[in-house]
XYZ file of C-alpha atoms in Angstrom:
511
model
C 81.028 15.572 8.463
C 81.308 11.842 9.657
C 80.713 9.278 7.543
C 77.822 8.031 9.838
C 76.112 11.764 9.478
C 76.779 11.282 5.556
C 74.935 7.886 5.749
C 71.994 9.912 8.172
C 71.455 12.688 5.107
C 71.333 9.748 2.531
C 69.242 7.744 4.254
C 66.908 10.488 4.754
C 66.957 11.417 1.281
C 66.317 8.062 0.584
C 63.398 8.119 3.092
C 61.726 10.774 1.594
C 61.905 9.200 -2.160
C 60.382 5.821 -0.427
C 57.591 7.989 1.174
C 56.715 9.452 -2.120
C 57.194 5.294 -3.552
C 54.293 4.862 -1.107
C 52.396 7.954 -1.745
C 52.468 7.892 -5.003
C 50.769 4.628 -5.409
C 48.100 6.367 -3.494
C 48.242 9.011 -5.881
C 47.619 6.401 -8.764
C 44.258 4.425 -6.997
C 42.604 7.624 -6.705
C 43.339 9.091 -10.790
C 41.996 5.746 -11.198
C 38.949 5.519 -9.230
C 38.123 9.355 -11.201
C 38.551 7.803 -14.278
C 36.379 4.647 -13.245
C 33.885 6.699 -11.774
C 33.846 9.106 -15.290
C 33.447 6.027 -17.652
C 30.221 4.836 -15.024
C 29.280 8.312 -15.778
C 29.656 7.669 -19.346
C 27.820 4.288 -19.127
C 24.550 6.039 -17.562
C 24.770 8.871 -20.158
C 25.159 6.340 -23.215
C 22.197 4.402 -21.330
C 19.861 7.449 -20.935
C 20.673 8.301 -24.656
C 19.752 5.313 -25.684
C 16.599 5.311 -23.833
C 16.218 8.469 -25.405
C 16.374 7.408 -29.044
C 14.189 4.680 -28.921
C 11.610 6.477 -26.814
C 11.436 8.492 -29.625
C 11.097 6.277 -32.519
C 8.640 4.115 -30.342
C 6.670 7.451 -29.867
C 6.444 8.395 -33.733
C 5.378 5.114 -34.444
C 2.560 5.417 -31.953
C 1.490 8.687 -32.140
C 0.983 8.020 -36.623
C -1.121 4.697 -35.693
C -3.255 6.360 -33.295
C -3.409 9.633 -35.911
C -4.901 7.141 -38.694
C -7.437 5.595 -35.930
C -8.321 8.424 -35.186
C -8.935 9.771 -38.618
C -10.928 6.551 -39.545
C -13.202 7.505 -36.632
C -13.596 11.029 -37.221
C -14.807 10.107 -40.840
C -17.469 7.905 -39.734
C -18.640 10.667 -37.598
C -18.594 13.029 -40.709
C -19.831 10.572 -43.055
C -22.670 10.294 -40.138
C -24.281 13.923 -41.532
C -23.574 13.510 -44.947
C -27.547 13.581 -46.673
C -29.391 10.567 -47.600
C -26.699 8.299 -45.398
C -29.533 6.768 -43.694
C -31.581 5.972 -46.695
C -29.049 3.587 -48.510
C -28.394 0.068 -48.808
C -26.652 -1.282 -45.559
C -23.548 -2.476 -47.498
C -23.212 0.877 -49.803
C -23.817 2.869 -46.097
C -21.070 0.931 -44.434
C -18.794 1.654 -47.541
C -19.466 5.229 -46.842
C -19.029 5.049 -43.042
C -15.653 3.709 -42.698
C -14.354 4.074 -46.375
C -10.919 5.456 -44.711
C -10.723 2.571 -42.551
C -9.446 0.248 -44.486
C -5.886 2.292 -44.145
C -5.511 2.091 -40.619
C -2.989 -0.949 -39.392
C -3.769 -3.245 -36.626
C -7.071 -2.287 -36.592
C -9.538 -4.386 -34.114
C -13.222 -3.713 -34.115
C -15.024 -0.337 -35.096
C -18.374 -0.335 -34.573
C -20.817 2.415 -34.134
C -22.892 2.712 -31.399
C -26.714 4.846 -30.616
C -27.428 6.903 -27.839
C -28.570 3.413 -26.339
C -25.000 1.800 -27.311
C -26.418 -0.706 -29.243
C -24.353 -1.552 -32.496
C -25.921 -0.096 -35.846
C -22.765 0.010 -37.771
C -20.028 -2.803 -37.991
C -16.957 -2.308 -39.941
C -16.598 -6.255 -40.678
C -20.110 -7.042 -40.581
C -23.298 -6.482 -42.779
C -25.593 -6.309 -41.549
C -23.496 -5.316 -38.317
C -23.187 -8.177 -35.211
C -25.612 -7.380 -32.458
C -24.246 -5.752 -29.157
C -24.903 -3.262 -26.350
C -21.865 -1.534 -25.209
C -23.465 1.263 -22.749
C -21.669 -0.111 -20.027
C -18.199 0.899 -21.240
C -16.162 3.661 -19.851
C -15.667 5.116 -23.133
C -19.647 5.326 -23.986
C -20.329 6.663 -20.480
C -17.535 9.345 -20.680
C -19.004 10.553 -24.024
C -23.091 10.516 -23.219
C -21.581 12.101 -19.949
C -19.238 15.207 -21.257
C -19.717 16.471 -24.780
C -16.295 18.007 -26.331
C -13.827 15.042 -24.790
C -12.802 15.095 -28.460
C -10.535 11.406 -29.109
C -11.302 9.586 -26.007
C -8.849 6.360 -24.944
C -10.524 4.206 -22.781
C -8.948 1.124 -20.242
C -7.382 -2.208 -22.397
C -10.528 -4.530 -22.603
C -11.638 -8.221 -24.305
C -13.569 -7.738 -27.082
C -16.658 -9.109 -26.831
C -17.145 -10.048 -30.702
C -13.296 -11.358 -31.404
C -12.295 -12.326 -27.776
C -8.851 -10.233 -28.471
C -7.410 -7.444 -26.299
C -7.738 -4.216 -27.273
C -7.526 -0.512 -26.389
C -10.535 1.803 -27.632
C -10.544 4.817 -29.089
C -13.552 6.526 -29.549
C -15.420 9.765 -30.363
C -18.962 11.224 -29.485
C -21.755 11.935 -32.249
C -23.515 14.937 -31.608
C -27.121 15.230 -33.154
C -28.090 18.684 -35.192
C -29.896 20.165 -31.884
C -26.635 19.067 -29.445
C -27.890 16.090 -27.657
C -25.791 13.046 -27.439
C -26.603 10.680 -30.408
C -24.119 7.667 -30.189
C -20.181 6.711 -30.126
C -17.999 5.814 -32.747
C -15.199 3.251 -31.296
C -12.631 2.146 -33.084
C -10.030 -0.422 -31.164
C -6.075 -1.167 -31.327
C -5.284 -4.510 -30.868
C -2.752 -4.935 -28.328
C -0.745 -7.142 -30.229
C 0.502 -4.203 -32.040
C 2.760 -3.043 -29.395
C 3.524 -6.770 -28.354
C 5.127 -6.648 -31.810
C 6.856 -3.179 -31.924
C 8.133 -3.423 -28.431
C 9.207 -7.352 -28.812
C 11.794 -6.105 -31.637
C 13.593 -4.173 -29.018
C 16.136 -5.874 -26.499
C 16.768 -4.131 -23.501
C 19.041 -6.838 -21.746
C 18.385 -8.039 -17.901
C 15.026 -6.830 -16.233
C 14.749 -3.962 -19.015
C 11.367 -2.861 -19.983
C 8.861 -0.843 -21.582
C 5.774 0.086 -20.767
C 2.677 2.045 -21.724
C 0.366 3.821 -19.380
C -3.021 5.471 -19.664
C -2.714 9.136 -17.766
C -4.654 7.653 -14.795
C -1.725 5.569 -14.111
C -3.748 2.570 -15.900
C -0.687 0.009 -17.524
C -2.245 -0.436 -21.149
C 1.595 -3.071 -22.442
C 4.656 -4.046 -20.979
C 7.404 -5.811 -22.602
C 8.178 -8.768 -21.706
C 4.562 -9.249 -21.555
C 2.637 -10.616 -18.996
C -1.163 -11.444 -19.004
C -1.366 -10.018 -15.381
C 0.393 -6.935 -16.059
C -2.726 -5.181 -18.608
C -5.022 -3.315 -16.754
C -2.973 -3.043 -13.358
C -2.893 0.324 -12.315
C -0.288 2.047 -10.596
C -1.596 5.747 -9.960
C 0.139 5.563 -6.613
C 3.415 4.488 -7.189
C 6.310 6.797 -6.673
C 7.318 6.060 -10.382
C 4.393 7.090 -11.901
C 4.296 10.025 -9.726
C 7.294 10.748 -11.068
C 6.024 10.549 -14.499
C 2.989 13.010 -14.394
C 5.018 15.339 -13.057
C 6.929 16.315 -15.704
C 6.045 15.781 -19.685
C 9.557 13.950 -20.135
C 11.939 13.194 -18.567
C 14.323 10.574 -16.956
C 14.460 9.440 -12.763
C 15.936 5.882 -11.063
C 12.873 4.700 -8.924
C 12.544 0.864 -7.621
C 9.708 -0.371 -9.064
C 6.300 -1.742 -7.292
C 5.669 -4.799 -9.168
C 9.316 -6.493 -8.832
C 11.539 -4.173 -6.975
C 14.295 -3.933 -9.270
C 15.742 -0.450 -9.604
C 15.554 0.954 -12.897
C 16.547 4.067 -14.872
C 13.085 5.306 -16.648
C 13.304 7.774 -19.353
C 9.803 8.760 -20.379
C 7.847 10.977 -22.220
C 3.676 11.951 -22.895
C 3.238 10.130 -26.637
C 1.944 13.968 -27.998
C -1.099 15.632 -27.105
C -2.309 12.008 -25.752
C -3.318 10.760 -22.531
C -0.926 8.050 -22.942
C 2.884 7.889 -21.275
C 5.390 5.407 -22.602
C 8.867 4.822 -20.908
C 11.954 2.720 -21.433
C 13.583 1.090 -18.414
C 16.617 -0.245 -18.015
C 17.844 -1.766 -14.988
C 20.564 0.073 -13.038
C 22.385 -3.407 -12.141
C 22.435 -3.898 -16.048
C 23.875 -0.328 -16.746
C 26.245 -1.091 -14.578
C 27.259 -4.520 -15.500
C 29.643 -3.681 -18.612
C 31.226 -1.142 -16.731
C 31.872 -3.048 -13.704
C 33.638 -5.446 -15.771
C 35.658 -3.058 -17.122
C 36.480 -1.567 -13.201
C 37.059 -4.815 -11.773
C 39.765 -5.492 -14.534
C 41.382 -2.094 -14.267
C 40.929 -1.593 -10.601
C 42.904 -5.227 -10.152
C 45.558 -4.104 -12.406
C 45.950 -0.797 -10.876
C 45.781 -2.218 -7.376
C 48.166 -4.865 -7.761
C 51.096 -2.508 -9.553
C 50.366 -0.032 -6.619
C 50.837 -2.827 -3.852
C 53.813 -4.115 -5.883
C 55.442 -0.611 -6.231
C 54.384 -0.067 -2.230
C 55.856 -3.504 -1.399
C 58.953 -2.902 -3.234
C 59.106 0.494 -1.497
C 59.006 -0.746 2.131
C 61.568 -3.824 1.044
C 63.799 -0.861 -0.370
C 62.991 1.251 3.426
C 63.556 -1.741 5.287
C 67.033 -2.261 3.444
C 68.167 0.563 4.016
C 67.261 0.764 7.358
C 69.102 -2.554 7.842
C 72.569 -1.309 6.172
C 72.292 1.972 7.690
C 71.736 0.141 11.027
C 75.186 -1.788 9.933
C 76.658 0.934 9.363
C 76.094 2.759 12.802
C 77.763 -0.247 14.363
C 80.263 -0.128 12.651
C 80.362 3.508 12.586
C 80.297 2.658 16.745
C 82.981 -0.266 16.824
C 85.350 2.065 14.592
C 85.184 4.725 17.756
C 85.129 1.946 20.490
C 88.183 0.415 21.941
C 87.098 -3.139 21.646
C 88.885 -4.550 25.347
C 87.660 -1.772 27.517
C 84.153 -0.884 25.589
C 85.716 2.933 26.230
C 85.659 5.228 23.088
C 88.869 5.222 21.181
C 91.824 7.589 20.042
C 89.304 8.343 17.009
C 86.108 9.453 18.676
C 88.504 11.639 21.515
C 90.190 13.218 18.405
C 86.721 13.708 16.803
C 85.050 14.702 20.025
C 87.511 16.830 21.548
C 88.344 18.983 18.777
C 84.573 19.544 18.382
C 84.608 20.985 22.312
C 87.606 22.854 21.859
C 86.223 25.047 19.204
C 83.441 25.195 20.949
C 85.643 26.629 24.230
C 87.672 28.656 21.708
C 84.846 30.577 19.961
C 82.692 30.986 23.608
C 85.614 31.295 25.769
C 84.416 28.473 28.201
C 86.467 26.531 30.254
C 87.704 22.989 28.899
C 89.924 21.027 30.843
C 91.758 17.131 29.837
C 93.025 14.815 32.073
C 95.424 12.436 30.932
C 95.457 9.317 33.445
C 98.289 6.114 32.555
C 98.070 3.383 34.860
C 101.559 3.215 36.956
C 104.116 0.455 36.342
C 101.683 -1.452 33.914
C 104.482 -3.450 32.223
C 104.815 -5.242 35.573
C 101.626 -6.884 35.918
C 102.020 -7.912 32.258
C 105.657 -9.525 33.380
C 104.487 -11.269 36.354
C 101.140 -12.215 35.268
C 100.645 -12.417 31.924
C 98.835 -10.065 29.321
C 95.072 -11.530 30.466
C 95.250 -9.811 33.700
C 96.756 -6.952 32.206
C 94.067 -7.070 30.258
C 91.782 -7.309 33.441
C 93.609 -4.548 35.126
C 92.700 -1.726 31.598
C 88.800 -2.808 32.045
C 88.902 -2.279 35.794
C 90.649 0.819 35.245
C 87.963 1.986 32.554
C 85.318 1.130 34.891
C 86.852 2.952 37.405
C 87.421 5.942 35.641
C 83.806 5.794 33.988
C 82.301 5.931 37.553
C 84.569 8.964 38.355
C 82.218 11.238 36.223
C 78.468 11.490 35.915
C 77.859 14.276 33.233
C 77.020 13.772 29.946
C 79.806 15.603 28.112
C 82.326 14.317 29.601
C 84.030 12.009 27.978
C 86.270 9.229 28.882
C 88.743 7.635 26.251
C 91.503 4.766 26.159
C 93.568 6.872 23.855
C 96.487 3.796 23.679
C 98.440 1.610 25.395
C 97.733 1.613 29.416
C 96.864 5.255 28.742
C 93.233 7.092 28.917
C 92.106 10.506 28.466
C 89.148 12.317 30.435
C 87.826 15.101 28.334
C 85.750 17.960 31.275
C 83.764 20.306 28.672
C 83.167 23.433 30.484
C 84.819 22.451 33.334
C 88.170 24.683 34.898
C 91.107 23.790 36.650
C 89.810 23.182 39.727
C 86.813 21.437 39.077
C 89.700 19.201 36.843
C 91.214 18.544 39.705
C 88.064 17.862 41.561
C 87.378 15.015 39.239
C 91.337 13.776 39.216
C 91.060 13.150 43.122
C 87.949 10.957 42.934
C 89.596 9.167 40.125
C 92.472 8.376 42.698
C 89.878 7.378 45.186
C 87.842 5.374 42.903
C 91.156 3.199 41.349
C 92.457 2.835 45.105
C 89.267 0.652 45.479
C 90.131 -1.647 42.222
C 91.211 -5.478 42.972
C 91.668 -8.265 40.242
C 90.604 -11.294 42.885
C 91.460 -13.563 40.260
C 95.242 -12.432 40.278
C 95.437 -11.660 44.078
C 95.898 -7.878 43.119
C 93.957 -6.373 46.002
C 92.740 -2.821 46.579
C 95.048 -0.051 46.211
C 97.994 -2.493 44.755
C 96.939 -0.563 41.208
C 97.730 3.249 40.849
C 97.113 5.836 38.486
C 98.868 9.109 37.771
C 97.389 12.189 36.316
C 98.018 15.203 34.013
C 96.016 18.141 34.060
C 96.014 21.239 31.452
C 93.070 23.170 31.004
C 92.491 25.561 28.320
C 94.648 28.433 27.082
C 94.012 31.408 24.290
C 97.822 30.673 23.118
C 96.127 27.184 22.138
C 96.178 26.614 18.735
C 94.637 23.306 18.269
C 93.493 20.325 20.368
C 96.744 18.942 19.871
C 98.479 22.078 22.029
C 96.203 21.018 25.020
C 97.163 17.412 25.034
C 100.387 18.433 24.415
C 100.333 20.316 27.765
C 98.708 17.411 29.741
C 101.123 14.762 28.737
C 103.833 17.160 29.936
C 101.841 17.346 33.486
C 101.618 13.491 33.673
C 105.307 13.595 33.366
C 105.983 15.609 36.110
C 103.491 13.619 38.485
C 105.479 10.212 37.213
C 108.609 12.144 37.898
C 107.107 13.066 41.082
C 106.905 9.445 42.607
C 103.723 8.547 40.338
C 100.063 7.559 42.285
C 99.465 11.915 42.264
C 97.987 14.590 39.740
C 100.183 17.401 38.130
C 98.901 20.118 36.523
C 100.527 22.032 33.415
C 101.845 24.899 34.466
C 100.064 27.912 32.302
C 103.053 30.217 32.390
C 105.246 27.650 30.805
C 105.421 28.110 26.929
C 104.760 25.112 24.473
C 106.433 24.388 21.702
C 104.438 24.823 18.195
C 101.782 22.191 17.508
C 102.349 20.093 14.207
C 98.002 20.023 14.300
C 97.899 16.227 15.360
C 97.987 14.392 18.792
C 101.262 12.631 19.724
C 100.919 9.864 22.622
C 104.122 9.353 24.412
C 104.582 6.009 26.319
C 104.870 5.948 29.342
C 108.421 4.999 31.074
C-alpha cells in the first residue's frame, strides 16, 4: 500500500469521525429541545395544579357561606309557621324570624317579602324599611314556579344600602299551596372582592364567577363594567357547561388574551367559578429557562460543528499536500514524465496482473542516441530541451490510458503497453521513430530528424520471474539495436535465456 492510499484510509477515517463531530451536535439540539419541551410540559402541569388547588379552597369557602345564607333563610321561612308568630311584638317577631342570621358573614340585606313583594320583615330594621321588590327576577321566579328550592338571582344595587349584592332567596308557601311571599337574603359582593384579592395570579390572570346562564356575578381584578355582563355565548363558557370541571385554553371575549381555565360547578349550585391564568404567563418562567439553555446548547454545538469543519478542512488541506507531494515524488521534475518510482510501482502492479491472467504485457525501452554530444557542443540547457521534446514526443506516440510512459534515468525512458503483444509493441516503437524524426530545438538549430532514438522491445514471458526479468530483457534488445547502427528497434529474442533476476531493476547507461 502507498503511502498516499495510507493517507486516503486515514483521511477517510478521519472523515467519518468529523461527520459524526457534526452529527452529533445535531444529536445534542434535539435531546435538548425534548427536554425543553418536557419541562414546558411540566410548567402547564404545575400551572393546572395550581389552578386546581385553589379552585378548590376558593370553592369550600363559597359553597360554607352560601350553606349559612341559606340556612338563615330557610329559618325565617320555618319560623314563618311557627304559632302565634304573627301575634307578637314586631321586635320579639323579628328576633324569631332571623334569630340564625346573625351567624352568617358578609351578610347584605334580608328582608321578607308578601305575595305583593312588599317588605314586612327587615333584618336591620324595626319596624322594617318600606319597599316593593315584585319586579325582581328572584320574586318573579318564585310566585312563577313553586319547588325552585334556593334560588340565586343576577348581581343587583340594593335599593336600601346602595351596595352590590347577589340574592339568594326562597319561596313561602301558604298552608293551602298558594304562593305567599319570598324570603331574600343578599351576599355582598365585596366578599369575593376580598377572598379573590388575596390571591395573585401574575400577568392577565383571573378569576371569575358565573351564574349558570353565563351571567358574570365577580372577576378579579375587578372592574365595575365587568358585573352583570353576560357571556352565554362565548366559546369559553360553552366550554364550561359542558362539563362539571374541568380545564381548556380558550382566548377570551372581553380582552383576547389566551388563557388556561380550570373550572368547576361550586356544588349542587348554579354558580361556576374558574381560575385563569394566562398562557404567555405560564410560559414566561420557562421560556427563560429555554432561552438560557437553548443558547448554551446552541453555541457548544456550533463551536463543536465549527471546530469539526476547521479539523475537515485541515485535513483536507494536508492530505491535499500530501498528494502533491505524493505526485512530485513519482514525477521527473524536467520532463513532467513519471519517474523510475511510479514505473517500478506501476509496472510491477501490471505484471502481476499479466502473470496471474496470462495477458500480454510488452516494455519498450527508448534512450535517445548520442545524447552526450548535444550536451558537449551545446551545453546541458539544450540537452535539457532535447529530454522534454523527447518526452513530448514519446507521450504523443500513445493514446491509451494504461500505457504508461516513464523517464526511468539519464537520456533513457521506458514505455510500459499493458495488454499489448509483440507486435502491437512494435506498432507503437515505429510511430515513436516517426514522431521523434519530427522533433527540432529551433533555438539550437537542431532541426527535424537531427535527434534519434533507439528501441528495445521484450514482451512478456512465463520464465519471468519479476518485473525486473522483463526489463532485463529489453535493455538487452536496446543493445543490440545500438549495436546495430542505433535510430532502429530490436526486439529480445524469447528463445534466448536470461540470467537470474536479483528482484530489482538495473539501468545500464548507455555507451
Amino acid at each position: 500500500m502507498t503511502s498516499l492510499q495510507r493517507l486516503k484510509r486515514a483521511f477517510n477515517a478521519a472523515r467519518i469521525w468529523i461527520g459524526l463531530g457534526v452529527i452529533a451536535p445535531v444529536g445534542m439540539l434535539a435531546t435538548s429541545g425534548f427536554m425543553l419541551l418536557d419541562l414546558r410540559q411540566d410548567a402547564w402541569d404545575k400551572a393546572q395544579l395550581t389552578s386546581r388547588n385553589l379552585l378548590q379552597v376558593l370553592e369550600a369557602d363559597i359553597a360554607r357561606n352560601v350553606e349559612l345564607f341559606d340556612l338563615s333563610i330557610q329559618a325565617a321561612v320555618d319560623n314563618l309557621r311557627a304559632p302565634g308568630v304573627a301575634e307578637v311584638s314586631p321586635a320579639l317577631r323579628q328576633l324569631i324570624l332571623f334569630d340564625r342570621a346573625a351567624t352568617a358573614r358578609d351578610i347584605g340585606v334580608m328582608i321578607i317579602l308578601d305575595e305583593n313583594g312588599d317588605v314586612v320583615a327587615d333584618l336591620d330594621a324595626v319596624p322594617p324599611r318600606k319597599g316593593n321588590y315584585a319586579d325582581r327576577d328572584y320574586f318573579q321566579a318564585h310566585k312563577a314556579r313553586a319547588g325552585l328550592g334556593l334560588f340565586i338571582g343576577h348581581p343587583l344595587v340594593s335599593r336600601l344600602t346602595g351596595e352590590r349584592m347577589l340574592p339568594f332567596s326562597r319561596r313561602i308557601t301558604k298552608p293551602d299551596g298558594a304562593f305567599g311571599g319570598v324570603v331574600m337574603g343578599s351576599m355582598k359582593l365585596s366578599y369575593f372582592t376580598r377572598l379573590f384579592s388575596q390571591i395573585d395570579l401574575g400577568r392577565d390572570g383571573a378569576i371569575n364567577l358565573y351564574l349558570r346562564d353565563g351571567t358574570r356575578v365577580m372577576r378579579q381584578p375587578y372592574t365595575e363594567a365587568d358585573i352583570g355582563a353576560n357571556i352565554a355565548g362565548a366559546a369559553t363558557f360553552k366550554g364550561f357547561v359542558r362539563e362539571r370541571s374541568g380545564s381548556l385554553i380558550e382566548t377570551s371575549v372581553r380582552d383576547g388574551v389566551e388563557r388556561q381555565y380550570t373550572f368547576t360547578q361550586i356544588g349542587t349550585l348554579p354558580l361556576i367559578l374558574n381560575v385563569a391564568l394566562a398562557t404567555g404567563a405560564i410560559d414566561a418562567d420557562w421560556r427563560i429557562k429555554a432561552l438560557v439553555i437553548g443558547a448554551i446548547v446552541l453555541a457548544l454545538c456550533c463551536l463543536t460543528i465549527a471546530l469539526s469543519l476547521l479539523f475537515g478542512r485541515e485535513l483536507r488541506r494536508r492530505t491535499a499536500m500530501q498528494a502533491e507531494l505524493e505526485r512530485l515524488s513519482l514525477t521527473d521534475a524536467l520532463t513532467r514524465l513519471p519517474n523510475r518510482r511510479a514505473f517500478e510501482e506501476t509496472g510491477t502492479r501490471a505484471w502481476e496482473a499479466a502473470r496471474r491472467g496470462g495477458e500480454p504485457l510488452s516494455l519498450l525501452i527508448v534512450d535517445a542516441d548520442h545524447f552526450k554530444r548535444f550536451n558537449d557542443r551545446y551545453g546541458h540547457p539544450v540537452g535539457d530541451a532535447v529530454l522534454q521534446g523527447l518526452a513530448r514526443h514519446l507521450s504523443a506516440s500513445v493514446h491509451r490510458p494504461p500505457d504508461l510512459v516513464c523517464r526511468v534515468g539519464g537520456e533513457e525512458f521506458a514505455v510500459l503497453l499493458p495488454d499489448t503483444d509483440q507486435a502491437g509493441a512494435l506498432r507503437i516503437a515505429e510511430r515513436i521513430h516517426a514522431e521523434i524524426a519530427k522533433l527540432a530545438i529551433g533555438a539550437a538549430g537542431i532541426g527535424a530528424g537531427a535527434i534519434t532514438v533507439s528501441v528495445g522491445l521484450a514482451s512478456y514471458m512465463a520464465a519471468d520471474t519479476a518485473l525486473a526479468d522483463l526489463y532485463r530483457r529489453a535493455d538487452e534488445a536496446l543493445y543490440r539495436a545500438k549495436a546495430g547502427g542505433r535510430n532502429r528497434t530490436s526486439c529480445a529474442d524469447p528463445a534466448r535465456p536470461s540470467p537470474p533476476s536479483t528482484g530489482a531493476l538495473r539501468l545500464i547507461g548507455t555507451p
